[in-house]
Structure formats: C-alpha cells, structure tokens
PDB file of C-alpha atoms in Angstrom:
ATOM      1  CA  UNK Z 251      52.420  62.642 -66.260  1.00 49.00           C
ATOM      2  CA  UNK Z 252      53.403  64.518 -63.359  1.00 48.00           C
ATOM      3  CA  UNK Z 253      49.669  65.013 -62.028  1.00 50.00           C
ATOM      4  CA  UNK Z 254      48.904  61.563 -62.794  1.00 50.00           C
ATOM      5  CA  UNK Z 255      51.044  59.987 -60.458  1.00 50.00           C
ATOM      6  CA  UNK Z 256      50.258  61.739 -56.869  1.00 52.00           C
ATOM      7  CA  UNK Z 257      46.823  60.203 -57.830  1.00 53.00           C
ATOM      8  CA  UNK Z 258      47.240  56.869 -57.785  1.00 51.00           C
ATOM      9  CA  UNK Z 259      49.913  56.821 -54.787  1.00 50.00           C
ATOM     10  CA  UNK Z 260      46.617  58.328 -53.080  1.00 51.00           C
ATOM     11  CA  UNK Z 261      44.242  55.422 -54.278  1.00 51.00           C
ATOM     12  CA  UNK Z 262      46.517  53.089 -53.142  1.00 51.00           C
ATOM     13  CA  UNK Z 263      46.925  54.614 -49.611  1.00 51.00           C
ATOM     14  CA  UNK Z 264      42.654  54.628 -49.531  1.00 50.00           C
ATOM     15  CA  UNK Z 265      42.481  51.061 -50.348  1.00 49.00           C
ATOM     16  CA  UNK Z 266      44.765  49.219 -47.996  1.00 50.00           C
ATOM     17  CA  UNK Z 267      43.117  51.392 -45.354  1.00 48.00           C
ATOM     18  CA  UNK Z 268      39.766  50.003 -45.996  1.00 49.00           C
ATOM     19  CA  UNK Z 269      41.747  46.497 -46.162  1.00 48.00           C
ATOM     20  CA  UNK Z 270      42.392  46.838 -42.589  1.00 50.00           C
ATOM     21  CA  UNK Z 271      38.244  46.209 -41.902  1.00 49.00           C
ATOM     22  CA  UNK Z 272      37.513  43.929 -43.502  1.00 48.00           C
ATOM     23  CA  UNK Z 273      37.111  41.094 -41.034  1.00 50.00           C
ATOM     24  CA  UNK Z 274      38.229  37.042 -43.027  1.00 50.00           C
ATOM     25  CA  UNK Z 275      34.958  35.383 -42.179  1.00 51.00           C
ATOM     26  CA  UNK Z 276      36.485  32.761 -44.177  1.00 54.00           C
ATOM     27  CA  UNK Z 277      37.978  30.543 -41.763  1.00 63.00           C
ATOM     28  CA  UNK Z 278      36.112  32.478 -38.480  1.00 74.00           C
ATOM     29  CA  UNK Z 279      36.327  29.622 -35.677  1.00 83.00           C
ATOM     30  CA  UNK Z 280      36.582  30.934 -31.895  1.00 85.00           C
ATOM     31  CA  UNK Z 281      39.476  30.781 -30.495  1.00 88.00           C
ATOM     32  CA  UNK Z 282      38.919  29.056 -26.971  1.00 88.00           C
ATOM     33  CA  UNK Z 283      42.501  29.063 -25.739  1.00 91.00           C
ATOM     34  CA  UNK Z 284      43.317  33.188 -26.341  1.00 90.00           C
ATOM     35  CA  UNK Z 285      39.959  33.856 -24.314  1.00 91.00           C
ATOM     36  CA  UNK Z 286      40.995  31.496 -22.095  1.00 93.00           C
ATOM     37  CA  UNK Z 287      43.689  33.325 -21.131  1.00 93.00           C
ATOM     38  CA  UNK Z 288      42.401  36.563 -20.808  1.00 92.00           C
ATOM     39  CA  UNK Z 289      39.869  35.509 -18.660  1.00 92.00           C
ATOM     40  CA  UNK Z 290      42.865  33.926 -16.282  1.00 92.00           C
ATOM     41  CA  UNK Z 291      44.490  37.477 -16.108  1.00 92.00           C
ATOM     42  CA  UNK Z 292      41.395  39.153 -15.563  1.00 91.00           C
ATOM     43  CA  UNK Z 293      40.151  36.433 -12.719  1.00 91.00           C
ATOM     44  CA  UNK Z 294      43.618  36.658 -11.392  1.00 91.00           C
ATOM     45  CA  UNK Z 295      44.118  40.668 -11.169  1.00 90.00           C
ATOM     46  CA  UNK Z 296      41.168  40.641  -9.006  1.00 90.00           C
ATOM     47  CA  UNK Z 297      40.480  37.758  -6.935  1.00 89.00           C
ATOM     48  CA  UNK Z 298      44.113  36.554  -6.169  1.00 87.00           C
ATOM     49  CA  UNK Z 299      45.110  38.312  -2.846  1.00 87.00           C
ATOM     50  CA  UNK Z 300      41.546  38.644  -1.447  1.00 90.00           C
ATOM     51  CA  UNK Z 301      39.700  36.838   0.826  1.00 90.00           C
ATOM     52  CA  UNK Z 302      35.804  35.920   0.543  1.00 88.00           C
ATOM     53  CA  UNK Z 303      33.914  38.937   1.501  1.00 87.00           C
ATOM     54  CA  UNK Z 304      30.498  39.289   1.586  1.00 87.00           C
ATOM     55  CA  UNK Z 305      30.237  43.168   1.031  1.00 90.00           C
ATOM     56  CA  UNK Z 306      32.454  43.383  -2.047  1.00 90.00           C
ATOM     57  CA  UNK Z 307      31.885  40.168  -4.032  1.00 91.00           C
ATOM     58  CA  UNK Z 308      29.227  42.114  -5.618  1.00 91.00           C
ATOM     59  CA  UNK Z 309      31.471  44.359  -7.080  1.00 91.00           C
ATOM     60  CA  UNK Z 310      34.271  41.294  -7.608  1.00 91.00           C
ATOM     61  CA  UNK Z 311      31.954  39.723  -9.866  1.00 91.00           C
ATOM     62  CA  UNK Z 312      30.944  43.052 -11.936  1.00 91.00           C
ATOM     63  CA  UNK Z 313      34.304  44.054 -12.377  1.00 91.00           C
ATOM     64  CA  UNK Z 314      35.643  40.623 -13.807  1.00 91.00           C
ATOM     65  CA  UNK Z 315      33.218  39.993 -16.288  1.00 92.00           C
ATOM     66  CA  UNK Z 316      33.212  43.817 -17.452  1.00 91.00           C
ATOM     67  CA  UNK Z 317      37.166  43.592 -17.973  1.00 92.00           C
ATOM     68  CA  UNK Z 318      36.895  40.197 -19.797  1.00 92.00           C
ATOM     69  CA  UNK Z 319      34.140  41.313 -21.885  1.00 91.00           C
ATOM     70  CA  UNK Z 320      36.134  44.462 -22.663  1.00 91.00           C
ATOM     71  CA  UNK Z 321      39.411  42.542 -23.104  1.00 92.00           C
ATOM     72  CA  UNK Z 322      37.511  40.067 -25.601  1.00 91.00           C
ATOM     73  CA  UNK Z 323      36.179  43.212 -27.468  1.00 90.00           C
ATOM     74  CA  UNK Z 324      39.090  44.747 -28.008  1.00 91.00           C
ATOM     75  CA  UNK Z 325      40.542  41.606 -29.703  1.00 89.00           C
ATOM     76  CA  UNK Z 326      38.605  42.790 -33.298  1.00 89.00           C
ATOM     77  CA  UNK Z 327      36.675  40.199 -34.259  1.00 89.00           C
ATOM     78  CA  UNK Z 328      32.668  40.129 -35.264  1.00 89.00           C
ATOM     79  CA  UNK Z 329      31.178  38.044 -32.354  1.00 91.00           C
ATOM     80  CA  UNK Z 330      28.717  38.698 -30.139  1.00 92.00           C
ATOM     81  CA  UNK Z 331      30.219  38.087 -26.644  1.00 92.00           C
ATOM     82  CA  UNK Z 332      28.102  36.922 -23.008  1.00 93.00           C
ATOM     83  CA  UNK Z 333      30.778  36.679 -20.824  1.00 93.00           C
ATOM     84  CA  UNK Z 334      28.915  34.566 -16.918  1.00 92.00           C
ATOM     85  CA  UNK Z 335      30.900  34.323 -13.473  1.00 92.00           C
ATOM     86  CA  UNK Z 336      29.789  33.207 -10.074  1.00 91.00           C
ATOM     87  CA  UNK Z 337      31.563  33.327  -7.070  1.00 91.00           C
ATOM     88  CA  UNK Z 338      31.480  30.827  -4.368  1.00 89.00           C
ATOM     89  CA  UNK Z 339      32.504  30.635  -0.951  1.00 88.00           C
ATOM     90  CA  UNK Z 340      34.407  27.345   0.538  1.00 86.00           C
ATOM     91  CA  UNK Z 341      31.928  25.542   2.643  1.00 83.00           C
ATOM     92  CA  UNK Z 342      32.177  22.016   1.041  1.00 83.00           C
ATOM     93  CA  UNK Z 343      28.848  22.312  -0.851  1.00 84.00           C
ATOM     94  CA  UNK Z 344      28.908  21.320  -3.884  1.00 84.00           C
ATOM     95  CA  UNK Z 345      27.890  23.284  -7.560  1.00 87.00           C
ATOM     96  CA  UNK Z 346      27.321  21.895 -10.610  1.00 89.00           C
ATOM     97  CA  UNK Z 347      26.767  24.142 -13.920  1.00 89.00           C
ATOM     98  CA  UNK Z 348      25.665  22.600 -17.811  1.00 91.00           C
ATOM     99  CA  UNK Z 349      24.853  25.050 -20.484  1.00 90.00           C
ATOM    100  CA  UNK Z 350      22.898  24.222 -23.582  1.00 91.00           C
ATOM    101  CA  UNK Z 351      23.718  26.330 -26.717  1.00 91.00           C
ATOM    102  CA  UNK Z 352      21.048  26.462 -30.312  1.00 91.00           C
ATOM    103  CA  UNK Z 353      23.824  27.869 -32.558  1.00 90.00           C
ATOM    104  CA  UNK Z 354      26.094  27.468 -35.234  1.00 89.00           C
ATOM    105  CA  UNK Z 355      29.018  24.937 -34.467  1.00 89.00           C
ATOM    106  CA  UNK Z 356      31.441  25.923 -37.081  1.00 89.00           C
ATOM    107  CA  UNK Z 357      31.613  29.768 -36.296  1.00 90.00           C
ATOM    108  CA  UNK Z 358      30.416  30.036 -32.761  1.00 91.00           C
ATOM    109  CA  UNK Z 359      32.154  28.596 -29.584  1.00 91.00           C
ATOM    110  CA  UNK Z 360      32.568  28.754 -25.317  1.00 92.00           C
ATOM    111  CA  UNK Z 361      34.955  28.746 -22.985  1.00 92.00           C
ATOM    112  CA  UNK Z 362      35.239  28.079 -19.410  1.00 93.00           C
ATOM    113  CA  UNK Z 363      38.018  28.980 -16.948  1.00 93.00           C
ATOM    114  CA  UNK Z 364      37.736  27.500 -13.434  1.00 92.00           C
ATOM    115  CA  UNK Z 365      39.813  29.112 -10.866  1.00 92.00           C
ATOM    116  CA  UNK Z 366      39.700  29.263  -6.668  1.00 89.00           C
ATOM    117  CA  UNK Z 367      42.408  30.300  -3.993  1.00 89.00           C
ATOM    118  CA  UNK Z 368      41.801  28.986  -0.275  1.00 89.00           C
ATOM    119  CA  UNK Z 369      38.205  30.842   0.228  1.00 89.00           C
ATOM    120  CA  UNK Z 370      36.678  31.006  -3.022  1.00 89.00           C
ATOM    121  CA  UNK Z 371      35.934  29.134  -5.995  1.00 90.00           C
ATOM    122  CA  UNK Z 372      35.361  31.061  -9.316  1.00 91.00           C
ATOM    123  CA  UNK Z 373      34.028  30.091 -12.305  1.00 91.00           C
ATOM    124  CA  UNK Z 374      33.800  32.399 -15.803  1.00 93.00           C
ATOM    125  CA  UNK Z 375      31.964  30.981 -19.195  1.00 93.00           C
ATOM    126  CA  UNK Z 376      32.300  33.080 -22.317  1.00 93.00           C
ATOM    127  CA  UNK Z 377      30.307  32.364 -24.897  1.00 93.00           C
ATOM    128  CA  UNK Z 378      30.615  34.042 -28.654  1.00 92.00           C
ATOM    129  CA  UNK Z 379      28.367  33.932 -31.403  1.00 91.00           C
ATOM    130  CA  UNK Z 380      29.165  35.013 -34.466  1.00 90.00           C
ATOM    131  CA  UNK Z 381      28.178  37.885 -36.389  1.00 88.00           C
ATOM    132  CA  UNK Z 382      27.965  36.840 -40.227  1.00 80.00           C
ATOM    133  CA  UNK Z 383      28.244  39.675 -42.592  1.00 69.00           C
TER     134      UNK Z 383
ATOM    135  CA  UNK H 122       4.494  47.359 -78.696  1.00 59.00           C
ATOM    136  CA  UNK H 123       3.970  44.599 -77.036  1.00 58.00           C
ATOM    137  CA  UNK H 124       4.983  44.636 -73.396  1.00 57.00           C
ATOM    138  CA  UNK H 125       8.211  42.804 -71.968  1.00 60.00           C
ATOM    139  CA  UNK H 126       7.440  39.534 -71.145  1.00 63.00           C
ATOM    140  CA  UNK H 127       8.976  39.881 -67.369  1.00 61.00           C
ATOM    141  CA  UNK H 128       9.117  37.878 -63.879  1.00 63.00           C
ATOM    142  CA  UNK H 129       6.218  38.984 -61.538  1.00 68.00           C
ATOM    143  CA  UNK H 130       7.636  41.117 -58.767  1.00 73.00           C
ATOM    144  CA  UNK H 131       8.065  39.696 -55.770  1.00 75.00           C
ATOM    145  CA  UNK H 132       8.338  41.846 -52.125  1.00 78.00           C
ATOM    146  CA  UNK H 133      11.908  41.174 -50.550  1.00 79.00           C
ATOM    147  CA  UNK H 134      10.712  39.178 -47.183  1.00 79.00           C
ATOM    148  CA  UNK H 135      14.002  38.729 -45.724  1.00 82.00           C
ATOM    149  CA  UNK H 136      13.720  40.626 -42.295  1.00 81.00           C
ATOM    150  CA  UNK H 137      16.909  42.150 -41.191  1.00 81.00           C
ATOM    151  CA  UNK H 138      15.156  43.040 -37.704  1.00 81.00           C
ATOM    152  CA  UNK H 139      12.440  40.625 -35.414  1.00 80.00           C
ATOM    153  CA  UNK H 140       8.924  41.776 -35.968  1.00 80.00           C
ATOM    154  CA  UNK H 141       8.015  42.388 -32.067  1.00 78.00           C
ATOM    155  CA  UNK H 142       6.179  39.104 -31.780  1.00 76.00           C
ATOM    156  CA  UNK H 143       8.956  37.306 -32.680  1.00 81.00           C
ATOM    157  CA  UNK H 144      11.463  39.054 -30.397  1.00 84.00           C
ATOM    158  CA  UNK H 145      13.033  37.268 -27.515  1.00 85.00           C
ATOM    159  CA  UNK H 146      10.900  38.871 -24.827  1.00 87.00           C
ATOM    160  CA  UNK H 147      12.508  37.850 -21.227  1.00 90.00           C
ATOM    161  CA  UNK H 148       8.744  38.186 -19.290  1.00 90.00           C
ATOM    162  CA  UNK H 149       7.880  34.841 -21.770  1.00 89.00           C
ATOM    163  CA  UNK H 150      10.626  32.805 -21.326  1.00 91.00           C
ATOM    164  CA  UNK H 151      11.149  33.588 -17.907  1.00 92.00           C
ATOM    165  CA  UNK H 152       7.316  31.989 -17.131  1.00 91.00           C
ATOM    166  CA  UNK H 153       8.451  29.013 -19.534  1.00 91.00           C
ATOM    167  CA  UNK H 154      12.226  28.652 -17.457  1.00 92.00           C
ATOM    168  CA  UNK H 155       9.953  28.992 -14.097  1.00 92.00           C
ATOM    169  CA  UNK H 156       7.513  26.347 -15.187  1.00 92.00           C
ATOM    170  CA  UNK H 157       9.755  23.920 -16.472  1.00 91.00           C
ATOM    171  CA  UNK H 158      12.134  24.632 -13.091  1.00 91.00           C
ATOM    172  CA  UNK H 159       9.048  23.899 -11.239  1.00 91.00           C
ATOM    173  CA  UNK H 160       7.949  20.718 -12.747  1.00 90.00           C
ATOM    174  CA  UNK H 161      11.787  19.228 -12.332  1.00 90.00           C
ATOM    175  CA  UNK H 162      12.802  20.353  -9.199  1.00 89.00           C
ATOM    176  CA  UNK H 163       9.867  20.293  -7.087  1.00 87.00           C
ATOM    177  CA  UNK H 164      10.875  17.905  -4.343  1.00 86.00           C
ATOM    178  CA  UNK H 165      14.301  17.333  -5.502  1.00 88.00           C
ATOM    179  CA  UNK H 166      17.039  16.676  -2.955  1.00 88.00           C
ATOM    180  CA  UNK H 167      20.443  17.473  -3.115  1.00 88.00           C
ATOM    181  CA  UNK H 168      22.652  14.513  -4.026  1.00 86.00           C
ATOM    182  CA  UNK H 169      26.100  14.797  -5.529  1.00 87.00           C
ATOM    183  CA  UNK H 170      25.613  11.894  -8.015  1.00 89.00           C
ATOM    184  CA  UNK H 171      22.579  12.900  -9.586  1.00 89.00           C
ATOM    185  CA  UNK H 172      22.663  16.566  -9.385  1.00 90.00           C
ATOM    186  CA  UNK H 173      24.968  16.754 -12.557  1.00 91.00           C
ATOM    187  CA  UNK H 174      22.601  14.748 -14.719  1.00 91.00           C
ATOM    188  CA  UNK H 175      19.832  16.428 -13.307  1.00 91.00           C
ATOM    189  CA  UNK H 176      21.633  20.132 -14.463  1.00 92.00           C
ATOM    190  CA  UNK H 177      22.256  18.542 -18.402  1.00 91.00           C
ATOM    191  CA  UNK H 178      19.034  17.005 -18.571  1.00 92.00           C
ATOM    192  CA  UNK H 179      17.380  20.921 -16.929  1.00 91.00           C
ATOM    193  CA  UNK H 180      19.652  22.782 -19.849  1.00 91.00           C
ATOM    194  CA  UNK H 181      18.493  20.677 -22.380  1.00 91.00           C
ATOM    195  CA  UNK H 182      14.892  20.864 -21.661  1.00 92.00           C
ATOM    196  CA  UNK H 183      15.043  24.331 -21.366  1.00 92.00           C
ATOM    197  CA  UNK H 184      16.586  24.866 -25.103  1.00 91.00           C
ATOM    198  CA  UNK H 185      14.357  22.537 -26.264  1.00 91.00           C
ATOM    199  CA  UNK H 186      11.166  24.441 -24.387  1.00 91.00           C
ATOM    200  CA  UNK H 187      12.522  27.479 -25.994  1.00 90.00           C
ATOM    201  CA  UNK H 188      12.629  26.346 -29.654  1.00 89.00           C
ATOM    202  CA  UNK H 189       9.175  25.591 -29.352  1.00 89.00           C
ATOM    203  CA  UNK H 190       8.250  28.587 -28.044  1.00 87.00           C
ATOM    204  CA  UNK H 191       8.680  29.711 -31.666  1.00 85.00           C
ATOM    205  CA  UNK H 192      11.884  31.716 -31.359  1.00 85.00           C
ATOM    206  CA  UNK H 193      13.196  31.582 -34.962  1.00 82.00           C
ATOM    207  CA  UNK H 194      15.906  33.633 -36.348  1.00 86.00           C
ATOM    208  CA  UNK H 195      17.657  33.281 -32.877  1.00 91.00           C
ATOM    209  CA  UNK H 196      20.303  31.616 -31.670  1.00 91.00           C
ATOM    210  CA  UNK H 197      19.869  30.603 -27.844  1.00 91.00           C
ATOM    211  CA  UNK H 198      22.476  29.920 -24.402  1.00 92.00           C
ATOM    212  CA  UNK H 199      20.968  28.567 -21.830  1.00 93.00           C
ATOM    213  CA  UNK H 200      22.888  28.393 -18.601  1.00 93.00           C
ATOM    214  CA  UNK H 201      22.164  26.221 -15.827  1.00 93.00           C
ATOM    215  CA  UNK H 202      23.532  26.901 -12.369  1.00 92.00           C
ATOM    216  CA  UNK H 203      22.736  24.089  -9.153  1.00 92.00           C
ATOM    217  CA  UNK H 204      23.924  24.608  -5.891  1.00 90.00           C
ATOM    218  CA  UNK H 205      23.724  22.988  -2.687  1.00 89.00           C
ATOM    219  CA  UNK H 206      22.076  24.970   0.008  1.00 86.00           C
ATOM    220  CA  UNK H 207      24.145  25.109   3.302  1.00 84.00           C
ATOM    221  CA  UNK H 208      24.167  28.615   4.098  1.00 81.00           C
ATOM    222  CA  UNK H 209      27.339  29.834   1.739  1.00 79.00           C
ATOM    223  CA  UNK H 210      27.292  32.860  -0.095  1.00 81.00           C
ATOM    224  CA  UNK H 211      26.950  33.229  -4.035  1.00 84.00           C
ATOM    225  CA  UNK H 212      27.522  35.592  -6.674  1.00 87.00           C
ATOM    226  CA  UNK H 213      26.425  35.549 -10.024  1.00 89.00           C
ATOM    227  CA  UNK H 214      26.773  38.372 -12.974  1.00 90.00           C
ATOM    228  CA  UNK H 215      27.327  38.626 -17.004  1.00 91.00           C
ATOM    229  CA  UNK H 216      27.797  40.949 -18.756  1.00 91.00           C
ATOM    230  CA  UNK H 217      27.259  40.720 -23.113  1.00 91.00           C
ATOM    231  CA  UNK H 218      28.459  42.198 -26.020  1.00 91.00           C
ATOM    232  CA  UNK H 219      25.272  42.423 -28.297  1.00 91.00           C
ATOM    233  CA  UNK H 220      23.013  43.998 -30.424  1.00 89.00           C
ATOM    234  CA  UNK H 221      20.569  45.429 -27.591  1.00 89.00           C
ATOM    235  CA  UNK H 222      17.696  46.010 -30.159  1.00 88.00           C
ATOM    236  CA  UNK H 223      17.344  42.632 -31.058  1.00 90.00           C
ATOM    237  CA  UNK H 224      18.996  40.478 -28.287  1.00 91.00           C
ATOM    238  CA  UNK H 225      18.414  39.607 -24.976  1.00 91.00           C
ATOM    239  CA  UNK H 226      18.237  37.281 -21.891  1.00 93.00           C
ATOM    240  CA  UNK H 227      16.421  36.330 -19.004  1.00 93.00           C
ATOM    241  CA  UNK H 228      16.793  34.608 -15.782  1.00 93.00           C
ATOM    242  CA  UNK H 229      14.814  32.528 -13.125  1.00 93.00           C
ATOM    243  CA  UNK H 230      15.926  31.332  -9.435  1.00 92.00           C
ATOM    244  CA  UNK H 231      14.340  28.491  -7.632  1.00 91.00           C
ATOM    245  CA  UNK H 232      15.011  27.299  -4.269  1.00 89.00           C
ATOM    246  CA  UNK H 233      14.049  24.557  -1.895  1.00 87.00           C
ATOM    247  CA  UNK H 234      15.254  23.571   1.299  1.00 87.00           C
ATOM    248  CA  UNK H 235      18.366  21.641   0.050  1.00 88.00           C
ATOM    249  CA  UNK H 236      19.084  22.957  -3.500  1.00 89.00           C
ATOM    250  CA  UNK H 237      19.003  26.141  -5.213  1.00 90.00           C
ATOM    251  CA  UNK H 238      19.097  27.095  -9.003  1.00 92.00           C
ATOM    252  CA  UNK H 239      19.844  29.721 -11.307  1.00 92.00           C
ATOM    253  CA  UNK H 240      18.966  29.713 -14.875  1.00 93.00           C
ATOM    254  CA  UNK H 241      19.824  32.467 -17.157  1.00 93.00           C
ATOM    255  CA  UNK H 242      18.921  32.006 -20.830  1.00 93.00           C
ATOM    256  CA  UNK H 243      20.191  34.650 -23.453  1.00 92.00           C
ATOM    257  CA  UNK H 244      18.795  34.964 -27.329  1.00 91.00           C
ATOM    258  CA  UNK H 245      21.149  36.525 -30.134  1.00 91.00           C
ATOM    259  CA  UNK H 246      19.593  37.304 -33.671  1.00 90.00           C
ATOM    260  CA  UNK H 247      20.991  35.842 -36.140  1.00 88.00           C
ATOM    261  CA  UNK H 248      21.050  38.255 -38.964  1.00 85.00           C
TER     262      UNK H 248
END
C-alpha cells in the first residue's frame, strides 16, 4: 500500500503535463482583434516618434514585422504566420492594396492594422493559416 | 488450409511532404505573376477610382492563375500592392512563420511611368 501510492501521485503529475500541449483544434478560429493589437504596440514602439527617413526605413520595416511575427508566435497556437508591412512617405499619392487568399475559412484568418503619424503611413497584414494536426 | 480470404493490400498514398514537382517553386510563379502583371498593366494609368478595382480584380486573377498552375495540397496568399508613382519613397518586408521545407513565396515588381506594383504571393502546405 505504501509503494503503491507515490506511483500514481507520479502518473498523475505526467499526465496533466502532457495536457498542457495539447493544442483544442476544436473550436480553432483566428483571433483578428488580439493580433490586432499586438501589431498596434509593435507599429507604435517603433514608428511613433520618428520621422520618414530614407536610410533607416529599411531597418523600420524589418524590425516591425520580426517583433509581430515573434509576438504572434509566442501566443501558442498551431498557425502558420506571414506577417507584410510597407512604409510610405506623405506625398499625397495614393496606394491601394487587395489580397486574395485559397484557404480554409473556418480555421484560417487576416488582419490588417493601418497606422500613420504626420510623415508616414504604415500598413501591416498578418495572415495565419492553420496547422491541422 | 485454405488461405484467409483477405482485402488486397493497398500502398498508403497519402503524401505527408510535396513530391518536388508539385512544390511551390517561386522561379514558376514568379514568370506566371510577371506575365499576368504584364498583360493588365501594360499601359495603365494611374487613376484613383479605378486603381482599387483594378488591384481586386489583379489579386484575383493571380489566385486563380495559380490554381491552375496545378498547385494542389497548398493553400495560397496573394498580396497585391499599387502605388502611384510621384517620386515618394516605399518600403516593403514580411517576414513568415512556416514550414521552410514545404512552403514558400515569391514576388514580382512592375513599373510604368505613373504606377508601380508589387505582388508577393506565398504557398503553405496543407498537411
């Protein structure tokens, strides 16, 4: 009796670790509005106190969609993340984007976060496709 | 003893990974995004009511071009990015979270004198 029970207290510990992975592609829709919103922080930690400048945008652009793509990782769930962003300057032209997607409508989803200050116009898509297990 | 009367064997054909003709190789789309750029946009002019048709109707052609090229098992994004040329400058970059063996993307500019455009298509597996 006494070996008996240090056993199962140890089976039990095992098994709600591995319940921790298991991802619930039961309901799996993306969420639009959280990746929304990281985008925002990420657009806004970079671009907001800067002027346009031709020598860094470069490295504007990179940095933005590297932290949202890393941001969007780290929230867990199985999708497959492209993560766009151009940077404008103000000159009054104009700029029109469309995408087209071929996926799944149920599981997979975009986003798009527009965002300029008083030199620059910004604009991020995300788009996830699922991973089905 | 007679022998067990059992299903014929069959070979599992599911792929789990494209065979290479059937991955999403950029140098093949890109010629089918330049030519269908090309035919569209040849002597197009800039013109704030039509160009946002004009970049639907270019995104959808595009998918469709690309289902036909025969890219099964994949599922497809195609972006499509018109600007009007006055001398501004642009910036463009994305970055993805993918399988790298089996996914990929590529990408096709085409300018005139009034317009520019940037298409960049990207292909996931679907597993």
């Amino acid at each position: 009796a006494g070996e008996a029970e240090p056993r199962r207290a140890q089976s039990r510990r095992r098994s709600r670790a591995m319940e921790e992975f298991h991802p619930h592609n039961d309901e799996m829709t993306f969420n639009a509005e959280e990746a929304h919103n990281i985008v925002k922080e990420c657009i806004e930690g970079i671009l907001s106190k800067v002027d346009y400048n031709h020598n860094k945008v470069n490295q504007w652009t990179a940095t933005i969609v590297e932290q949202s793509l890393t941001h969007l990782v780290k929230l867990g769930k199985t999708y497959k993340y492209i993560v766009t962003c151009a940077v404008m300057q103000k000159s009054g032209a104009g700029l029109h984007t469309a995408s087209s997607c071929f996926w799944d409508t149920t599981t997979d989803g975009t986003c798009t976060v527009r965002w300029e200050n008083r030199t620059m116009n910004c604009i991020v898509n995300v788009f996830a496709i699922a991973v089905v297990l | 003893m007679a022998e067990p009367v059992g299903r014929p064997s069959h070979e599992n054909s599911y792929s789990l990974r494209p065979a290479f003709q059937h991955k999403f190789r950029s140098s093949a789309v890109k010629e089918c995004i330049h030519a269908i750029l090309k035919e569209n946009l040849a002597n197009v002019q800039y013109n704030p009511e039509e160009t946002p048709e004009l970049t639907r109707f270019l995104s959808e052609t595009i998918k469709d071009g690309l289902k036909a090229e025969g890219f099964h098992r994949y599922k497809m994004v195609v972006q499509v990015v018109i600007g009007e040329q006055r001398g501004e400058g642009v910036n463009m970059a994305a970055r993805c979270f993918w399988d790298a063996d089996t996914d990929s993307y590529a990408q096709d500019v085409f300018m005139n004198d009034s317009l520019f455009c940037v298409v960049a298509a990207f292909g996931c597996f679907y597993y």
